[in-house]
Coordinates of C-alpha atoms and ligand atoms in Angstrom, one line a residue:
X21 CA 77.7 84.3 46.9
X22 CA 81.1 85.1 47.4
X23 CA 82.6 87.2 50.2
X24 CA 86.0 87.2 49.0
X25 CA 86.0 91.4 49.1
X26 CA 84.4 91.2 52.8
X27 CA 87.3 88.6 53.7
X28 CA 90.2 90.1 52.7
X29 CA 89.2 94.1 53.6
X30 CA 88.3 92.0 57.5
X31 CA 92.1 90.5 57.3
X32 CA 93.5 94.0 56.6
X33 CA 91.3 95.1 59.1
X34 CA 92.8 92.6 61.7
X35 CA 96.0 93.2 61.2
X36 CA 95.1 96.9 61.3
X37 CA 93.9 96.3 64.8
X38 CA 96.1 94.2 65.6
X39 CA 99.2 96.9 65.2
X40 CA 96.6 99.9 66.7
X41 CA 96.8 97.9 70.2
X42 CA 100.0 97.2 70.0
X43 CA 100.8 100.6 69.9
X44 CA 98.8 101.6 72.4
X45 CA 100.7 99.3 74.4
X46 CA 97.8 96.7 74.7
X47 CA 99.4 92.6 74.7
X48 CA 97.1 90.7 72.6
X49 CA 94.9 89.2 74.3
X50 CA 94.3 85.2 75.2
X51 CA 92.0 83.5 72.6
X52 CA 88.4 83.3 74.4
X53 CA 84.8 83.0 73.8
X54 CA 84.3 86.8 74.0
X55 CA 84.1 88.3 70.1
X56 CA 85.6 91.8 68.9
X57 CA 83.9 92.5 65.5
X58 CA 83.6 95.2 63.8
X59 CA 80.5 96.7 62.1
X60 CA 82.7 97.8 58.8
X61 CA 82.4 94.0 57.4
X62 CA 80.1 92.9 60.3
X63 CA 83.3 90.1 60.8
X64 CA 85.5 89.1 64.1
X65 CA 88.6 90.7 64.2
X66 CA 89.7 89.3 67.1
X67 CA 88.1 86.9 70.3
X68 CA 89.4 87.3 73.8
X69 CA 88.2 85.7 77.8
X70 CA 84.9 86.9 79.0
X71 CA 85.3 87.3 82.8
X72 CA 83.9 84.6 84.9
X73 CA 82.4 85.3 88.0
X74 CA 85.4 84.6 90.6
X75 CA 87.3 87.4 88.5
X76 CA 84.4 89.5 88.8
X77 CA 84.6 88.9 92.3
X78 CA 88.2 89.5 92.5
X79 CA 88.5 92.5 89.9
X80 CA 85.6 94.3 93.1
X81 CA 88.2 93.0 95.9
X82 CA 91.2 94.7 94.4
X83 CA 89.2 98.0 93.8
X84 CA 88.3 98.3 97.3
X85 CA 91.5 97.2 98.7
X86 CA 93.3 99.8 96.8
X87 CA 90.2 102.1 98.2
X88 CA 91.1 102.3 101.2
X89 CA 94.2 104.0 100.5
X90 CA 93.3 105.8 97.4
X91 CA 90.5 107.8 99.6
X92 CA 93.4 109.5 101.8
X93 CA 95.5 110.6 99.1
X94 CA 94.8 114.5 98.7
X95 CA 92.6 115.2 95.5
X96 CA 95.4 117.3 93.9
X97 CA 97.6 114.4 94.2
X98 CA 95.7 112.1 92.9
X99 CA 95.1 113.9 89.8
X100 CA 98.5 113.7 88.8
X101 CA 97.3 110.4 87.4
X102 CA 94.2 111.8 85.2
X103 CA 96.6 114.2 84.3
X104 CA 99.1 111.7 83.0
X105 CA 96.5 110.1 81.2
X106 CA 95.3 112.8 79.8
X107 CA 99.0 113.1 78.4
X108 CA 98.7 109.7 77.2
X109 CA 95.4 110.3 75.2
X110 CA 97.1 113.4 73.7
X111 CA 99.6 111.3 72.3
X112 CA 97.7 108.4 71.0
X113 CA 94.5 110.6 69.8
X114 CA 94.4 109.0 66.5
X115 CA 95.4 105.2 67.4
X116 CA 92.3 105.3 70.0
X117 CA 89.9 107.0 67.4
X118 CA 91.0 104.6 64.5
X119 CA 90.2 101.8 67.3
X120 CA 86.9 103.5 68.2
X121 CA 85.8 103.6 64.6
X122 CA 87.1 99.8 63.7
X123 CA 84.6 98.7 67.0
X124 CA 82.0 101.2 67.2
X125 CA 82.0 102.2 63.1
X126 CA 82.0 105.4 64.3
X127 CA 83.6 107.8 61.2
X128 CA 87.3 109.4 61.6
X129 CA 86.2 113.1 62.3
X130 CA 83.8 111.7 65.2
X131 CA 85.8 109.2 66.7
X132 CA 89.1 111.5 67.0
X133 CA 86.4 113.8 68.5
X134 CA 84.9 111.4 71.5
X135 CA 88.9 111.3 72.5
X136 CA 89.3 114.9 72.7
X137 CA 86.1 114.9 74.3
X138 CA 88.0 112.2 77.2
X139 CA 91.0 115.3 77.4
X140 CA 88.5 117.6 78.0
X141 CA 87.0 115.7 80.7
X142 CA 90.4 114.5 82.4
X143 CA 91.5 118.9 82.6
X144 CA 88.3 119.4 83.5
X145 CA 88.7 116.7 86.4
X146 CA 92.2 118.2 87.1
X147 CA 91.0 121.4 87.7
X148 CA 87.7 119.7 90.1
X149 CA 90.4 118.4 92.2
X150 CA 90.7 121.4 93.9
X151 CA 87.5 122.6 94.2
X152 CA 85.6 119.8 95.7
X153 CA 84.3 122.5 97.9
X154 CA 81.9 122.2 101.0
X155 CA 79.8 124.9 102.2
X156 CA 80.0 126.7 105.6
X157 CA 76.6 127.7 107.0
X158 CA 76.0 129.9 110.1
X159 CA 75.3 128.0 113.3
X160 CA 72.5 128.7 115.5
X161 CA 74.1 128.2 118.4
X162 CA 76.7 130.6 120.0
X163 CA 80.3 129.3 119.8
X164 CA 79.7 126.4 117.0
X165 CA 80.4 125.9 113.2
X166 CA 78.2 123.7 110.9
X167 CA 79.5 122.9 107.7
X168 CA 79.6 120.3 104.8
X169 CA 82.3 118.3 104.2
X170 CA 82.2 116.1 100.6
X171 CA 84.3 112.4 100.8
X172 CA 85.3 109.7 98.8
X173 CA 82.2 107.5 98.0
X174 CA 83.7 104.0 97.3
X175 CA 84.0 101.5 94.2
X176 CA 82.2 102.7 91.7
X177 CA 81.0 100.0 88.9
X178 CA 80.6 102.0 85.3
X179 CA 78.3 100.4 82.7
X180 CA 79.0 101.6 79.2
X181 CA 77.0 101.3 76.0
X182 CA 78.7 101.1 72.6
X183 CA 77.9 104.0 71.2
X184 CA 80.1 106.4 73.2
X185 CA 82.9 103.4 74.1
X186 CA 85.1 105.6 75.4
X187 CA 84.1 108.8 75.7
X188 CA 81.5 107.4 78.6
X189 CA 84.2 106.0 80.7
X190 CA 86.4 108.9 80.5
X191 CA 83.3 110.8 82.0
X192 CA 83.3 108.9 84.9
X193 CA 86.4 107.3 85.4
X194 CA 88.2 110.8 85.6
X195 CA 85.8 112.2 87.8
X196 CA 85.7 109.7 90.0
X197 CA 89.7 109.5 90.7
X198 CA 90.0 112.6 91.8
X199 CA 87.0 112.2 93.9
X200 CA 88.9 109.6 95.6
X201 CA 86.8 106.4 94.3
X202 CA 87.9 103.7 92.6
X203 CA 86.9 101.9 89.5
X204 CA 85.2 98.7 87.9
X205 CA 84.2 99.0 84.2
X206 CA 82.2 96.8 82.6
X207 CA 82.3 97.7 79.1
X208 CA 79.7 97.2 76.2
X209 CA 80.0 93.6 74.5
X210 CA 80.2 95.0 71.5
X211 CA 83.5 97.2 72.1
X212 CA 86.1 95.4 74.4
X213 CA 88.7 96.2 72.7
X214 CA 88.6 100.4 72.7
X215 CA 88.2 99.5 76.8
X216 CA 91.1 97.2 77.2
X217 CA 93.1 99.9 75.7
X218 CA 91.2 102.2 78.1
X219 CA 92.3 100.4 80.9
X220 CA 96.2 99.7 79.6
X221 CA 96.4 103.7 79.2
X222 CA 94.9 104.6 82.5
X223 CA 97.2 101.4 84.5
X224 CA 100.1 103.1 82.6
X225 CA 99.4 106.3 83.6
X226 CA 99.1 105.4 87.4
X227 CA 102.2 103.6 87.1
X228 CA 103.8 106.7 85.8
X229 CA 103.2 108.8 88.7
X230 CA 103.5 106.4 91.0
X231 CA 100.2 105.6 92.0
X232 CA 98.3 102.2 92.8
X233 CA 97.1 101.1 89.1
X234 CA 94.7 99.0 91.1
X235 CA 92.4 102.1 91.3
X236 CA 91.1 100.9 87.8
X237 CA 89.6 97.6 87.2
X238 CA 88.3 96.0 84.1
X239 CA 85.7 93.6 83.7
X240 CA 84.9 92.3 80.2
X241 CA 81.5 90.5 78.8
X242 CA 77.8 90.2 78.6
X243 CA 74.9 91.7 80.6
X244 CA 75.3 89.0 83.2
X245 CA 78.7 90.2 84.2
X246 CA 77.3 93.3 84.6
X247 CA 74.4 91.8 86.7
X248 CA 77.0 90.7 89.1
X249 CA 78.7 94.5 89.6
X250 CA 75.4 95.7 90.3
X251 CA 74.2 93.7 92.8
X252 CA 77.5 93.6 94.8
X253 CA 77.0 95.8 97.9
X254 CA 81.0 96.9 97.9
X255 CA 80.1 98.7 94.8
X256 CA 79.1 101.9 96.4
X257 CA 77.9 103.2 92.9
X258 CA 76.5 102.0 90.0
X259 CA 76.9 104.2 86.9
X260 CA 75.1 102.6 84.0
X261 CA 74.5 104.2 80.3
X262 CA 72.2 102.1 77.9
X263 CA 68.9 101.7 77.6
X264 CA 65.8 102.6 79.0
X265 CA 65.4 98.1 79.4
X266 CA 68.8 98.3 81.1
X267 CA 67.9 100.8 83.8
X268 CA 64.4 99.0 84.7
X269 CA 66.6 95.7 85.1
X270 CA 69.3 97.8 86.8
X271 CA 68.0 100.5 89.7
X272 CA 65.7 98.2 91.3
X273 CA 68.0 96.1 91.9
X274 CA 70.6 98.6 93.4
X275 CA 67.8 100.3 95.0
X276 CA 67.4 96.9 96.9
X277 CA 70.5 96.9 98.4
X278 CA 70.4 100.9 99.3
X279 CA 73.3 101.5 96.8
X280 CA 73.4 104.4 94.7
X281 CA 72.8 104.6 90.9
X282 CA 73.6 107.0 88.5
X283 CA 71.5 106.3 85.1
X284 CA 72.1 107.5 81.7
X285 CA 69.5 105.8 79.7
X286 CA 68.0 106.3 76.4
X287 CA 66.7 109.4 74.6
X288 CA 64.4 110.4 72.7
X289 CA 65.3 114.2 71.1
X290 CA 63.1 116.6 69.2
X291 CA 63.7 119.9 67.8
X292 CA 61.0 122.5 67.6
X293 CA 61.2 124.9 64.5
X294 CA 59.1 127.9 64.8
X295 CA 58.3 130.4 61.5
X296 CA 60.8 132.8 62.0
X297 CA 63.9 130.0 62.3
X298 CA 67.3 130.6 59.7
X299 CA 66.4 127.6 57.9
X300 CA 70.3 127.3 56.3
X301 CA 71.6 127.1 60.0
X302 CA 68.7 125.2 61.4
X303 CA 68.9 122.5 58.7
X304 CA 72.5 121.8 59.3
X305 CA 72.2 121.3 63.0
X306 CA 69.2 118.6 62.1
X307 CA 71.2 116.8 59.6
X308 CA 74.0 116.3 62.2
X309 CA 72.4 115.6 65.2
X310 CA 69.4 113.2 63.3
X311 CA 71.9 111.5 60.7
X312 CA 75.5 112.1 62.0
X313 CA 76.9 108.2 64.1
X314 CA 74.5 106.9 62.0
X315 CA 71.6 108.1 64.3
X316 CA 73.3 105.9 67.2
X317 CA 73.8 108.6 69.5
X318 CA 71.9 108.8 72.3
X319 CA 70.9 112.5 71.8
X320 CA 70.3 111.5 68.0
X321 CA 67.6 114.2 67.1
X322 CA 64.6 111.7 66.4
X323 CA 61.6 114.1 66.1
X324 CA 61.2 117.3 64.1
X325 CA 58.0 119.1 65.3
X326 CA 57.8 121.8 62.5
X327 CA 55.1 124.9 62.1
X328 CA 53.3 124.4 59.1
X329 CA 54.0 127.2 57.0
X330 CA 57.7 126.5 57.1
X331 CA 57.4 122.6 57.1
X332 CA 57.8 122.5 52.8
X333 CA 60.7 124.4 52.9
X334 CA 62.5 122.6 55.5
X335 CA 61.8 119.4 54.7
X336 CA 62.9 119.9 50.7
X337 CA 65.9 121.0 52.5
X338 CA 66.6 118.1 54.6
X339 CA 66.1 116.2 52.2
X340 CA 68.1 117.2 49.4
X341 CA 71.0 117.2 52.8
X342 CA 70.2 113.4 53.0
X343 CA 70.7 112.2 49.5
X344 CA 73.7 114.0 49.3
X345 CA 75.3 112.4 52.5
X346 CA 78.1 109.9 51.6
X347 CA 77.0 106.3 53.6
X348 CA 79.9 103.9 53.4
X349 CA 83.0 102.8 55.3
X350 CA 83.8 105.3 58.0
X351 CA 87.6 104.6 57.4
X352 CA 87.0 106.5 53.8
X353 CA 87.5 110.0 53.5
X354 CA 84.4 111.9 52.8
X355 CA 81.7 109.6 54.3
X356 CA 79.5 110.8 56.5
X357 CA 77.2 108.2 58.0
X358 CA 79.5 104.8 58.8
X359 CA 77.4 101.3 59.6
X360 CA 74.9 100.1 62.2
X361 CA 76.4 98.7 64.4
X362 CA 74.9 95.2 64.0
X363 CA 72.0 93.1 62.3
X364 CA 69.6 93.6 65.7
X365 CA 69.9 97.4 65.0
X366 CA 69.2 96.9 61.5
X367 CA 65.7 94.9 61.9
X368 CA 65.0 97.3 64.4
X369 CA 64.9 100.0 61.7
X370 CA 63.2 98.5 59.3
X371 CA 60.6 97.0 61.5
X372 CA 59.9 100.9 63.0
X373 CA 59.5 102.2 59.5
X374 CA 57.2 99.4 58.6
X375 CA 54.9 100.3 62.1
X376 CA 55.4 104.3 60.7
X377 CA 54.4 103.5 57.1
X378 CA 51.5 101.5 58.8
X379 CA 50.3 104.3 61.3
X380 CA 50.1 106.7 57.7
X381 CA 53.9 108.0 57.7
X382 CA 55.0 109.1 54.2
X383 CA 58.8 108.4 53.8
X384 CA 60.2 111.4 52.5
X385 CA 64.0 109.7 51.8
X386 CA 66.0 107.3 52.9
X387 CA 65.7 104.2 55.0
X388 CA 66.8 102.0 52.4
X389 CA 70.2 99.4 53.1
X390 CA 73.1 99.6 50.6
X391 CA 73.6 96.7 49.1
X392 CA 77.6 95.8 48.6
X393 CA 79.5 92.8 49.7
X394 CA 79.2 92.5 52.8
X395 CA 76.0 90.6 53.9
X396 CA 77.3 90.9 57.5
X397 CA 77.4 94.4 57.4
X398 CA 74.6 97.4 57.6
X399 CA 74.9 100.3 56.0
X400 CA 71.9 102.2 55.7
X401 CA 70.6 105.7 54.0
X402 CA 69.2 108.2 56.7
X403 CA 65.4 107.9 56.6
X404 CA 63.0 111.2 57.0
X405 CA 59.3 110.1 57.3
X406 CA 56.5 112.6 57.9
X407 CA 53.8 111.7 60.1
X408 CA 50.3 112.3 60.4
X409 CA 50.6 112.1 64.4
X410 CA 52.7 111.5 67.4
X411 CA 52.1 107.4 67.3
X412 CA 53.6 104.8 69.5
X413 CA 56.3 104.2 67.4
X414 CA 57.5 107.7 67.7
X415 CA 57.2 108.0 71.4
X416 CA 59.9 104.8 71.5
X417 CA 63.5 105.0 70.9
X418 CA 64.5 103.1 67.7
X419 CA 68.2 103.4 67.8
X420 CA 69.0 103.9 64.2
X421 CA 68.9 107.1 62.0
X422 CA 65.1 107.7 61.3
X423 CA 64.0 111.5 61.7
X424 CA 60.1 111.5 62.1
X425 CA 58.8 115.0 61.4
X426 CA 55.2 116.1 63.0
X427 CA 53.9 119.6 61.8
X428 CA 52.2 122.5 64.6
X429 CA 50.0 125.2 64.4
X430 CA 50.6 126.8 67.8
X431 CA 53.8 126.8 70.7
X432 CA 52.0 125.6 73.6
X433 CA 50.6 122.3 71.3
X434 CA 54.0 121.7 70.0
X435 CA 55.5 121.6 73.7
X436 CA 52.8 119.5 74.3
X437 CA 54.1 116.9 71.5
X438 CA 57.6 117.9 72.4
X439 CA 56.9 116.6 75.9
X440 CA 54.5 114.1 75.5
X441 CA 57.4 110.3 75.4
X442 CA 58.6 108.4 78.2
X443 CA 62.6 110.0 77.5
X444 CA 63.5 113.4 78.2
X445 CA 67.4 113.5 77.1
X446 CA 67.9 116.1 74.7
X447 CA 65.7 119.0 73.2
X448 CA 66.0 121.9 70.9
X449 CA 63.9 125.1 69.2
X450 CA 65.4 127.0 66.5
X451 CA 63.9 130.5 66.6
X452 CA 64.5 134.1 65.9
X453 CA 62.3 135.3 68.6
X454 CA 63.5 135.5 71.7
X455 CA 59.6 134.8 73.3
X456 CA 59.8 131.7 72.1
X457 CA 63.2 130.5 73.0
X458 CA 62.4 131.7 76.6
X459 CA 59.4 129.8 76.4
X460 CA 61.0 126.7 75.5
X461 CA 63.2 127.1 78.1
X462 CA 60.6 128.0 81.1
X463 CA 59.8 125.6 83.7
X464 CA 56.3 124.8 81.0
X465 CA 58.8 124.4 78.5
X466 CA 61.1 121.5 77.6
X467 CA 60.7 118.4 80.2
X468 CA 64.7 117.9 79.2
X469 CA 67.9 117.7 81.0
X470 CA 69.2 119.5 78.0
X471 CA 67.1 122.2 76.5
X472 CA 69.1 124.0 73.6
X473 CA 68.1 127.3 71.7
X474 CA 69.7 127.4 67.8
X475 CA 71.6 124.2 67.6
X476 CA 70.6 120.8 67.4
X477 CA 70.4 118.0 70.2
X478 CA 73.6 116.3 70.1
X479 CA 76.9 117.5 70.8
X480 CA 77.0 118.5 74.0
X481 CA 80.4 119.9 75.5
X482 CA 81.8 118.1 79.3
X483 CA 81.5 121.4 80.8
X484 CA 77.9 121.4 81.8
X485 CA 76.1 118.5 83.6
X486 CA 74.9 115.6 81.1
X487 CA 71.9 113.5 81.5
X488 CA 68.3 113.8 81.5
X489 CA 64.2 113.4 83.3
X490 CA 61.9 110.4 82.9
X491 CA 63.2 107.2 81.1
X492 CA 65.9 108.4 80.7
X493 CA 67.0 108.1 84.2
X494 CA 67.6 111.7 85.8
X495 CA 71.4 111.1 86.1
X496 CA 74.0 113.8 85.5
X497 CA 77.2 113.2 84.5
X498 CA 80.3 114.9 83.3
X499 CA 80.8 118.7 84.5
X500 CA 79.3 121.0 86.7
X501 CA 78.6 120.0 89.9
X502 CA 77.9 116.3 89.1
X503 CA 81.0 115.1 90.9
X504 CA 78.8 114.8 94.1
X505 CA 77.4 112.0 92.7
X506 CA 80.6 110.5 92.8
X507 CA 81.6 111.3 96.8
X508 CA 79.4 111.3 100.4
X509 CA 78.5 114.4 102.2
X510 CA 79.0 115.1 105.8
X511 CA 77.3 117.5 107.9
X512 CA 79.7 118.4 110.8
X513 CA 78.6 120.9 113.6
X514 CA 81.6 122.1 115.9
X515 CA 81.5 123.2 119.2
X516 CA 84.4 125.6 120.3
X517 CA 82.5 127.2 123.2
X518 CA 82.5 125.9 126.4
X519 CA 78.8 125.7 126.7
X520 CA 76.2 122.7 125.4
X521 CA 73.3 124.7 123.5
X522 CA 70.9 122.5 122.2
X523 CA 69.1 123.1 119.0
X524 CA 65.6 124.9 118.3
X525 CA 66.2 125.9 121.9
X526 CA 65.5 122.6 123.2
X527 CA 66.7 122.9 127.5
X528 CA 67.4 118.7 128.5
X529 CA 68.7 119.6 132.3
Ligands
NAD627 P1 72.4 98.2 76.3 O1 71.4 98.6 77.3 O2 72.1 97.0 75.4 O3 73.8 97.9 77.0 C1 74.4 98.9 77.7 C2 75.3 98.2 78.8 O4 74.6 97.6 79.8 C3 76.2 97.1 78.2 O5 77.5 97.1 78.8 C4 75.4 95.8 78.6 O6 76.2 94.7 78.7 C5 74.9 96.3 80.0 N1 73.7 95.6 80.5 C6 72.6 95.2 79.8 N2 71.7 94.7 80.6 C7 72.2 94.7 81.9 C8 71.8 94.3 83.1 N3 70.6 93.7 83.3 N4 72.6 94.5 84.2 C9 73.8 95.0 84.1 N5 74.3 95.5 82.9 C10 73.5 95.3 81.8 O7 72.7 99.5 75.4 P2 73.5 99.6 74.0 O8 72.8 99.0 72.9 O9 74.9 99.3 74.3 O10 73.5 101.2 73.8 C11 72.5 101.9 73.2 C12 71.5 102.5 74.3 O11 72.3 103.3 75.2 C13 70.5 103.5 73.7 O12 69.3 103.3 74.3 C14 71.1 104.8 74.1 O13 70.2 105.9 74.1 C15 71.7 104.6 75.4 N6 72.7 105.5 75.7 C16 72.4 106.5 76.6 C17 73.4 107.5 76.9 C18 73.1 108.6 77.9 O14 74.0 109.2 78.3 N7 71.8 108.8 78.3 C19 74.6 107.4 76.3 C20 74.9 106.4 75.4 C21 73.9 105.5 75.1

């Protein structure tokens, strides 16, 4: 068979990635045993050095050295660098998003889109700078002052999955500046190049405001690199997204050495659709969130848990929405759903819908690969498989774009179902009645860090806090008030009187 298509659009694609780093200032890097490839043609575009353990080592030394400085720069000040970068993102939007969709295969409108999502982060970091407020509480005792003081926390070590290669970092790296930390970043494997042009903006930025560009360190390779940040007891915090496998191997392991971890792990995201949903809107926001990144995001809707009397409808909906979705190369104009991003991703979708056809699933649409010239590369139609029960291949993540539907007779049973996997990322009902949305929302309602009412399970915006319960790690990231992750509270009590109370009235005389 020849590849002769698959080789030349890969050269094209080299040399396209080749002039997207330059201009995003980014040297090529030395030749190494590290491959970039991307999931388009499944090919290398480019190979570069792994890091070895001494620069491991080293890259930890040089974040906190520069720590120890960085931590007594006022917060305003120091976001004068996110601000810079988020300048520098601004004006290389598109080069970053073409880069992010060469790596991650992620399509143009949703690549361009995890960048603006790393703006929105770095204002919203800006703007945290100066409220990284402490409370005040009254004292018990006369002539004293108790209050909370909130400071910097350390080196913090972020482990990123592929899926969201930038946006991810951007989360925490931004946050974390301004909180006075500093950075290691130990990037996905499969994405080293959106993170060495990461790094090169962020360095450039310091530099631009004068600032240490130490404060951001970059590791690059596989899981054992990663092994190494999170057993070293300088890094103060370990921020890891992946999966659920990831976290088991990681927070033991930090939990041995009394660091802390912040864990974004996998999901596994239903929607609920009662009788009286708007089935137009409510099939749209399934179709995004189940096939939209190819079903690779981690709030990918994976379960449908549909009342019966409305589950026909819907479902000839949905699927008349799937066969129409344009699968192909995510650099065309028009597709919808780009590639998996590798072969392991691919056998791990067709060995779940073989376990789901076993357990009595009927597939609906879908699930099939397109066949074209490149062997190395997986492109796949959205699958939608009706099942006859919640089985064990349902309650695991399968991180590809497979939409199992279950049907419900009654609310409290489908909250049941809804609840009843290891994850609890994501969650959404689409309802008219407000009864029912409220219900969903109660404390007996969704077991999820994000419970949404009329829109699907992806998607979410940087203002609130991101993460979620159970496997998936209880982590919050992003807005809100998870910047205390990022920084160490202080209780101070002040005595301006010229007496020594004790407290709970103890008398030691
Ligand atoms: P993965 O777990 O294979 O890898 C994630 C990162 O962890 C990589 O950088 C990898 O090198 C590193 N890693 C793996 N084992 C490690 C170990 N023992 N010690 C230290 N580092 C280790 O995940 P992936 O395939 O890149 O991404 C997909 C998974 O990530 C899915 O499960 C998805 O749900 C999850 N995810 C979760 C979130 C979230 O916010 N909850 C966001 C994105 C992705």
């Amino acid at each position: 068979m020849s590849h002769a298509p698959t080789d030349g659009a890969t050269r094209e694609l080299r040399e396209q990635t080749e002039k997207l780093l330059q201009r995003l200032g980014v040297e090529t890097p030395p030749p190494g045993e590290l491959s970039a490839r991307t999931p388009i043609t499944g090919r290398e575009l480019i190979t570069l050095r792994a890091s070895d353990s001494a620069a491991v080592d080293a890259a930890i030394t040089r974040a906190a050295t520069a720590f120890r400085n960085w931590r007594t720069v006022p917060a305003p000040q120091r976001a004068a660098v996110v601000r810079r970068l988020a300048a520098l993102l601004t004006a290389h939007q598109d080069e970053l998003g073409e880069l992010v969709t060469l790596e991650a295969g992620k399509i143009g409108a949703e690549a361009r889109g995890e960048v603006q999502e790393m703006i929105d982060i770095c204002e919203f970091a800006i703007g945290l700078s100066r409220q990284l407020y402490g409370r005040t509480m009254p004292s018990e005792r006369p002539g004293h002052r108790l209050m909370e003081t909130w400071h910097p926390l350390g080196v913090v070590g972020v482990i990123s999955a592929f899926n969201f290669p930038v946006a991810v970092w951007a989360w925490n790296t931004a946050v974390a500046l301004v909180c006075g930390d500093t950075v290691v970043w130990k990037p996905s494997e499969a994405t080293p190049l959106t993170a060495l042009a990461c790094h090169e903006l962020l360095r450039r930025a310091a530099r631009e405001v004068g600032a240490d560009p130490e404060v951001h360190q970059l590791i690059q390779g596989p899981a054992a690199i990663g092994e190494q940040l999170v057993d070293d007891s300088r890094v103060a915090l370990v921020s890891a997204t992946g999966s659920v496998r990831m976290g088991q191997r990681v927070a033991p392991r930090v939990a041995a050495r009394f660091g802390r971890c912040l864990l974004e792990l996998g999901g596994n995201n239903a929607a609920i659709v009662t009788p009286s949903a708007d089935l137009d809107l409510t099939t749209r926001g399934i179709v995004f969130a189940a096939a939209g990144t190819a079903g690779q995001r981690c709030t990918t809707l994976r379960r449908l848990i549909v009342h019966a009397s409305v589950a026909g409808p819907l479902l000839d909906r949905i699927s008349a929405a799937y066969r129409q979705l344009r699968v192909g190369n995510p650099l065309d104009e028009g597709v919808l759903v780009g590639p998996l991003i590798n072969e392991r991703a691919y056998d791990g979708m067709r060995s779940a819908l073989e376990r789901a056809l076993a357990d009595g699933g009927e597939l609906i649409c879908g699930g099939e690969r397109l066949e074209g010239p490149d062997e190395d590369a997986f492109y796949v139609r959205p699958a939608l498989v009706r099942m006859p029960a919640q089985t064990a291949v349902v309650r695991e993540e399968t991180f590809a774009p497979i939409l199992y539907a279950l049907t419900y007779h009654d609310l409290d049973a489908a909250i049941e179902l809804h609840n009843g996997v290891p994850q609890g990322l994501s969650s959404s009902i689409f309802t008219r009645d407000q009864r029912e949305a409220e219900r969903f929302l109660a404390a007996d309602g969704s077991d999820c860090g994000i419970a949404n009412v009329n829109i699907g399970t992806s998607g979410a915006e940087i203002g609130g806090a991101f993460g979620g319960e159970k496997q998936t790690g209880g982590g919050r990231e992003s807005g809100s008030d998870s910047w205390k992750t990022y920084m160490r509270r202080a209780t101070n009590t002040v005595n301006y009187s010229t007496e020594l109370p004790l407290a709970q009235g103890i008398r030691f005389e």
